[in-house]
C-alpha atoms as one frame of an Amber mdcrd trajectory, in Angstrom:
protein
  26.336   6.252  -1.709  24.403   4.389  -4.371  20.736   3.556  -3.929  18.212
   1.378  -5.740  14.605   1.674  -6.869  12.158  -1.194  -6.484   8.978  -0.886
  -8.537   6.096  -3.203  -7.619   4.365  -4.266 -10.849   1.857  -6.868  -9.616
   0.780  -9.771 -11.790  -1.772 -11.252 -14.119  -4.185 -12.250 -11.359  -4.247
  -8.693 -10.033  -5.499  -5.555 -11.721  -8.870  -7.110 -12.568 -10.537  -3.763
 -11.901  -8.595  -2.435 -14.886 -10.499  -4.703 -17.244 -11.336  -4.627 -20.110
  -8.153  -2.667 -20.862  -5.936  -5.233 -19.112  -7.354  -8.144 -21.106  -4.744
  -7.662 -23.829  -2.032  -5.616 -22.096  -0.812  -5.610 -18.457  -2.049  -2.569
 -16.570   1.420  -1.186 -15.854   2.235  -1.221 -19.584  -0.983   0.496 -20.644
  -0.147   3.772 -22.444  -1.008   6.921 -20.500  -0.039  10.302 -21.976   1.767
   8.513 -24.781   3.888   6.084 -22.765   3.360   3.059 -20.492   2.209   3.787
 -16.944   5.434   2.176 -15.729   7.569   4.557 -17.806   6.446   7.580 -15.803
   7.874   6.213 -12.548  11.015   4.979 -14.336  11.577   8.464 -15.785  11.355
   9.939 -12.286  13.772   7.350 -10.908  16.262   7.989 -13.722  16.444  11.658
 -12.696  17.813  10.770  -9.225  21.630  10.686  -9.528  22.203   8.267  -6.641
  20.018   5.525  -8.137  22.035   3.061 -10.192  19.653   0.106 -10.408  15.932
  -0.444 -10.972  14.347  -3.743  -9.970  10.830  -4.588 -11.118   9.143  -7.076
  -8.767   5.964  -8.972  -9.597   4.527 -12.243 -10.827   3.905 -11.631 -14.515
   5.563 -13.968 -17.003   9.201 -13.033 -17.660   8.432 -12.254 -21.295   5.998
  -9.450 -20.378   8.762  -6.944 -19.582  11.405  -8.113 -22.059  10.808  -5.337
 -24.613  10.201  -2.699 -21.945  13.509  -3.468 -20.237  15.376  -3.447 -23.553
  13.921  -0.063 -24.528  14.500   1.447 -21.088  18.105   0.226 -20.988  18.766
   2.030 -24.278  17.089   5.199 -23.042  18.955   5.190 -19.716  22.307   3.436
 -20.243  23.520   4.577 -16.803  20.877   2.391 -15.142  20.755  -1.347 -14.630
  17.171  -2.591 -14.900  15.915  -6.111 -14.283  12.720  -7.999 -13.525  12.432
 -10.414 -10.592   9.487 -12.764 -10.800   7.848 -14.130  -7.662   7.051 -17.836
  -7.875   3.624 -16.957  -6.466   1.791 -13.820  -5.369   3.605 -12.922  -2.147
   2.169  -9.536  -1.260   3.891  -6.181  -1.461   6.254  -6.908   1.438   6.604
 -10.646   0.856   8.153 -10.085  -2.561  10.663  -7.610  -1.158  11.691 -10.065
   1.545  11.931 -12.968  -0.901  14.447 -11.036  -3.024  16.235  -9.340  -0.119
  19.662 -10.758  -1.028  19.462  -9.264  -4.526  18.137  -5.953  -3.198  20.897
  -5.661  -0.582  23.674  -6.646  -2.994  26.171  -3.799  -3.192  25.092  -2.544
   0.238  22.803   0.307  -0.900  22.430   3.181   1.547  18.691   3.313   0.895
  16.123   2.121  -1.603  12.954   3.564  -3.038   9.823   1.416  -3.242   7.194
   2.556  -5.736   3.794   1.135  -6.595   3.658   1.094 -10.393  -0.019   2.091
 -10.508   0.575   5.502  -8.925   0.237   8.666 -11.008   2.358  11.387  -9.451
   5.083  13.951 -10.006   7.198  11.538  -7.896   9.120  13.952  -5.624  11.902
  11.419  -5.065  14.669  13.978  -4.543  12.627  15.797  -1.908  11.861  12.515
  -0.140  15.544  11.589  -0.277  16.487  14.945   1.259  13.992  14.430   4.099
  15.367  10.917   4.613  18.857  12.376   5.095  17.840  15.449   7.118  15.726
  13.451   9.583  18.175  10.531   9.714  15.083   8.468   8.995  14.532   4.745
   8.668  11.597   5.319   6.352   9.859   8.158   4.508   6.398   7.751   2.993
   4.808   9.973   0.354   1.619  11.543   1.678  -1.101  13.469  -0.127  -4.386
  15.096   0.907  -7.747  13.864  -0.370 -11.333  14.890   0.440 -12.582  13.488
   3.746 -15.423  11.557   2.097 -12.981   9.258   0.261 -10.070   9.187   2.733
 -11.254   5.866   4.204 -10.506   4.186   0.857  -6.769   4.643   1.425  -4.125
   4.178   4.089  -4.523   6.965   6.669  -1.479   8.760   8.090  -1.333  10.756
  11.322   1.848  12.805  11.762   3.120  15.286  14.343   4.439  18.806  13.651
   7.862  17.368  12.805   6.284  15.142  10.109   6.960  12.034  12.180   4.353
   9.346  11.539   2.709   8.464  14.838  -0.236   6.413  13.570  -1.049   4.478
  10.401  -4.210   2.538   9.507  -4.933   0.914   6.156  -8.467   1.746   4.953
  -9.880   2.650   8.384 -13.539   2.031   9.184 -13.912   5.542  10.614 -12.345
   8.836   9.605  -8.815   9.319  10.911  -7.021  11.699   8.563  -7.217  13.251
   5.100  -3.471  12.642   4.742  -3.147   9.335   2.912  -0.491   6.920   1.713
   0.766   7.911  -1.750   2.372   4.540  -2.519   5.990   5.779  -2.718   8.578
   5.101  -0.007  12.233   5.415   0.947  13.629   2.777   3.313  16.942   1.843
   4.845  18.049  -1.753   5.263  16.294  -2.162   8.626  13.058  -2.642   6.642
  13.970  -6.297   6.313  14.289  -6.637  10.098  10.722  -5.324  10.408   9.504
  -7.751   7.727  11.295 -10.652   9.432   9.599  -9.748  12.717   6.228  -9.612
  10.946   6.829 -13.085   9.486   7.611 -14.371  12.959   4.401 -12.876  14.356
   2.379 -14.568  11.620   3.879 -17.924  12.562   2.369 -17.629  16.053  -0.230
 -20.438  16.256  -2.341 -18.324  18.629  -2.923 -15.714  15.894  -5.990 -16.631
  13.850  -5.930 -15.353  10.265  -8.395 -15.685   7.439  -6.437 -13.957   4.667
  -4.112 -15.304   1.976  -4.730 -18.917   3.086  -2.582 -18.362   6.197   0.526
 -18.285   3.990   3.414 -16.910   6.045   5.260 -15.896   2.862   2.480 -13.457
   1.976   3.083 -10.110   3.641   1.539  -6.757   2.830   3.644  -3.645   3.117
   0.722  -1.454   4.143  -1.082  -3.676   6.656   1.793  -5.716   8.082   4.766
  -3.335   7.955   3.734   0.334   7.974   1.493  -0.146  11.006   4.483  -1.523
  12.902   6.820   1.240  11.683   4.381   3.898  12.912   4.871   2.559  16.442
   8.643   3.008  16.224  11.036   5.928  15.730  12.388   7.129  12.405   9.246
   6.990  10.225   8.388  10.285   8.483   5.939  11.547   5.866   6.714  13.871
   2.967   3.473  15.597   2.038   3.270  16.512  -1.645   1.207  19.476  -2.812
   1.490  18.328  -6.422  -0.871  16.045  -8.326  -1.487  12.440  -7.298  -3.863
   9.737  -8.490  -4.137   5.991  -8.057  -4.705   4.054 -11.280  -7.015   1.213
 -10.261 -10.156   1.038 -12.401  -9.850   1.274 -16.179 -11.496   4.693 -16.196
  -8.861   6.111 -13.832  -6.309   5.990 -16.664  -8.042   8.990 -18.243  -7.490
  11.604 -15.489  -3.974  10.190 -15.016  -3.261  10.825 -18.689  -4.560  14.394
 -18.397  -2.403  15.080 -15.340   0.750  13.773 -17.026   0.005  15.638 -20.268
  -0.375  18.909 -18.378   2.831  18.245 -16.447   4.738  17.571 -19.687   3.291
  20.603 -21.466   4.151  22.940 -18.596   7.694  21.559 -18.375   8.427  21.621
 -22.128   5.696  22.594 -24.624   7.995  21.537 -27.478   8.669  18.030 -26.161
   8.464  15.262 -28.793   4.864  14.460 -29.672   3.306  17.485 -27.986   1.372
  19.619 -30.451   1.633  23.403 -30.704  -1.552  25.409 -30.098  -3.540  26.210
 -33.225  -7.088  26.596 -34.488  -7.483  22.806 -34.291  -5.217  22.002 -31.318
  -6.146  22.882 -27.722  -3.152  21.844 -25.557  -2.082  19.604 -24.107  -2.264
  17.132 -26.979   0.156  14.276 -27.677   0.223  12.668 -31.135   2.502   9.750
 -31.978   4.675  10.526 -35.032   3.199   7.575 -36.946  -0.424   8.651 -36.421
  -2.302  10.321 -39.286  -4.534  13.224 -38.244  -6.525  15.155 -40.823  -5.749
  18.883 -40.545  -9.458  19.671 -40.118  -9.818  17.412 -37.055  -9.927  19.257
 -33.729  -8.025  17.742 -30.806  -7.774  18.652 -27.143  -7.421  19.449 -24.461
  -6.036  16.363 -22.670  -5.774  14.039 -25.673  -3.191  11.322 -26.413  -3.137
   9.681 -29.869  -1.221   6.407 -30.252   0.873   4.910 -33.072  -0.699   4.374
 -36.504  -4.023   5.845 -35.399  -6.086   7.500 -38.130  -8.249  10.530 -37.368
 -10.599  11.635 -40.160 -11.855  14.963 -41.472 -13.820  17.099 -39.048 -13.429
  14.641 -36.170 -13.556  16.069 -32.634 -11.589  14.435 -29.813 -11.401  15.829
 -26.278 -10.206  14.434 -22.920  -9.536  10.989 -24.375  -6.933   8.265 -24.859
  -6.723   6.841 -28.383  -4.401   3.839 -28.653  -2.552   2.395 -31.616  -4.281
   1.388 -34.876  -7.532   3.104 -33.885  -9.619   4.679 -36.631 -11.927   7.627
 -35.956 -13.787   8.382 -39.182 -14.887  11.742 -40.527 -17.061  13.978 -38.356
 -17.029  11.499 -35.462 -16.861  12.786 -31.874 -14.923  11.203 -29.003 -15.252
  12.820 -25.561 -14.094  11.623 -22.111 -13.355   8.164 -23.514 -10.675   5.507
 -23.952 -10.357   3.720 -27.301  -8.182   0.622 -27.059  -6.040  -0.909 -29.792
  -7.731  -1.392 -33.152 -11.069   0.167 -32.194 -13.063   1.874 -34.947 -15.539
   4.745 -34.622 -17.810   5.277 -37.616 -18.608   8.479 -39.465 -20.794  10.925
 -37.511 -20.743   8.554 -34.524 -20.372   9.786 -30.929 -18.465   7.979 -28.192
 -18.618   9.946 -24.972 -18.417   9.776 -21.234 -19.206  12.456 -18.678 -16.766
  15.102 -17.460 -15.725  14.544 -13.843 -13.772  16.427 -11.219 -10.233  15.039
 -11.222 -10.060  15.580  -7.469 -12.890  13.099  -6.897 -10.560  10.095  -7.357
 -13.351   8.008  -8.884 -14.241   7.022 -12.476 -17.944   7.095 -11.662 -20.613
   9.778 -11.780 -24.267  10.012 -10.750 -26.920  10.309 -13.473 -30.596  10.552
 -12.478 -29.704   9.260  -9.029 -27.865   6.227 -10.432 -24.118   5.602 -10.142
 -22.708   5.033 -13.639 -19.307   4.758 -15.305 -18.221   8.280 -16.248 -15.692
   7.158 -18.870 -16.739   5.309 -22.010 -14.302   2.530 -22.912 -14.010   0.633
 -26.176 -11.814  -2.422 -25.675  -9.631  -3.975 -28.358 -11.067  -4.148 -31.907
 -14.502  -2.802 -30.964 -16.400  -1.319 -33.921 -18.946   1.482 -33.508 -21.143
   1.914 -36.564 -21.832   5.125 -38.465 -24.058   7.624 -36.613 -24.210   5.417
 -33.484 -24.159   7.110 -30.063 -22.263   5.367 -27.226 -22.682   7.083 -23.838
 -21.135   6.127 -20.458 -20.644   2.560 -21.664 -17.930  -0.090 -21.453 -17.619
  -2.435 -24.427 -15.569  -5.636 -24.166 -13.221  -6.721 -26.989 -14.266  -7.598
 -30.550 -17.852  -6.336 -30.284 -19.728  -4.400 -32.942 -22.131  -1.690 -31.791
 -24.874  -1.032 -34.349 -27.405   0.850 -32.184 -27.258   3.595 -29.564 -26.258
   2.480 -26.048 -26.192   4.344 -22.741 -25.018   3.412 -19.228 -24.292  -0.208
 -20.153 -21.579  -2.851 -20.111 -21.568  -4.715 -23.436 -20.175  -8.216 -23.003
C-alpha cells in the first residue's frame, strides 16, 4: 500500500539559533554539502518505493518553498510534493493534527514524519521493515550519544525486543544514551493519540504555563511520544550510522562533512565531487559554475557554491563556501562557513577550531573559556587583506579591517 512522508520545516520565528545564516535564507534551505538541508531528507524519501507523496508542514510564507517544490517535482516526477502552511505555530504534533484530513486522504497504510533539521543516512526502508515485522503502531529512529550530552535530547528506554517502554524529553537526570533521532513511522492511530492529548489539555484542572495555554499547540515529543511509550506497539530502530541535529549555525559544518563523506563513499564520481589530486583532498564538492584556480588546494570536507571564485594559492579545508563568495589569492579558510557574497582578502585567514564530530556541539574550550569553534561570515561580509579572523561570528554587511578573535561582530 502507498505511504506518505511528512517533513516538518518549522517557520520564520523558529531557528533563531541558526542566525546569522538564517537571516537571509530559511534554515532548512541552507546549502549543506552542495544542496539544501531539506533536499537530503527528500532524497532519502524518494528512494522508498511505497512513498507517493511528500507534504512539507510549517509556518513559513508560501513563497519560501515555491522554487524548491518546482525543482524537486522535476527531479522526482513520481512524487507529489506540496507545502501546507499552519496559520500559526502549532507545535510538531499540532500541525499534523490540523492537516489530518489531507494526510489521511487516500487512506495511507503508514506515514513517515521527519524533522527537516536532522542530518542522517535516513534508514527509512529499515524502519519500514521493522514497522511491518513488529506490526507496530509507531517506530522511532534512535541513536547513541555520549552520556554527558544525552540529557539535551529525548531519552529512549527499550527492552530486548526494541519495544519502547519509557520516553522522556530532555530529562533532568541521566536515563539513557539512546536518544530520539527525529524520524518516525506511524500508522493512522497517531491521530487518536493526538486527539486524546488535546482532550487532556482542555482539562481545567491541568495548570500549564507553556504556549499561552493554547490547546491547538501540541508537541510530538512531549505530548505524544510519552503517551505512546505507555502503550503497546511503539518500537525503536537504532541506527549505527551517522546522525547530527542541525540547530546552531555552526552545526551545519559537521553535517556538511558527514554528507560529503557519505556521497563520496557511495559514488566518488557523482556530479560536483572532485577527483583526488595534488590540490584536492576528498571529499570536495564544487558547483559547476564556480571558478577555482588550479593552484588552490581544497579539502577535505569542503563544499563550494555557485559562482564562487577561489584565487591562486588559496587553501580551504573543512568549510562551506556559498554562492558568489570570493576568496582571493593565498587566503586561508579553515573550519569556517562563508555565506553568500562574502569576500576574503589576499593573504587573509578565516579559521575556526577543529572539533570532534561526535561531540554534537559547535563550541570548544580555549584557555578555560567556551567559544564558538566555527568562524562564520554572514552575507556580504568583507575581510580585508592580511586580516586574521579566528573563532568569530560576523553579522551581515560588515567589513573587518583588523584581526579579531573569539568575538561576535554585530
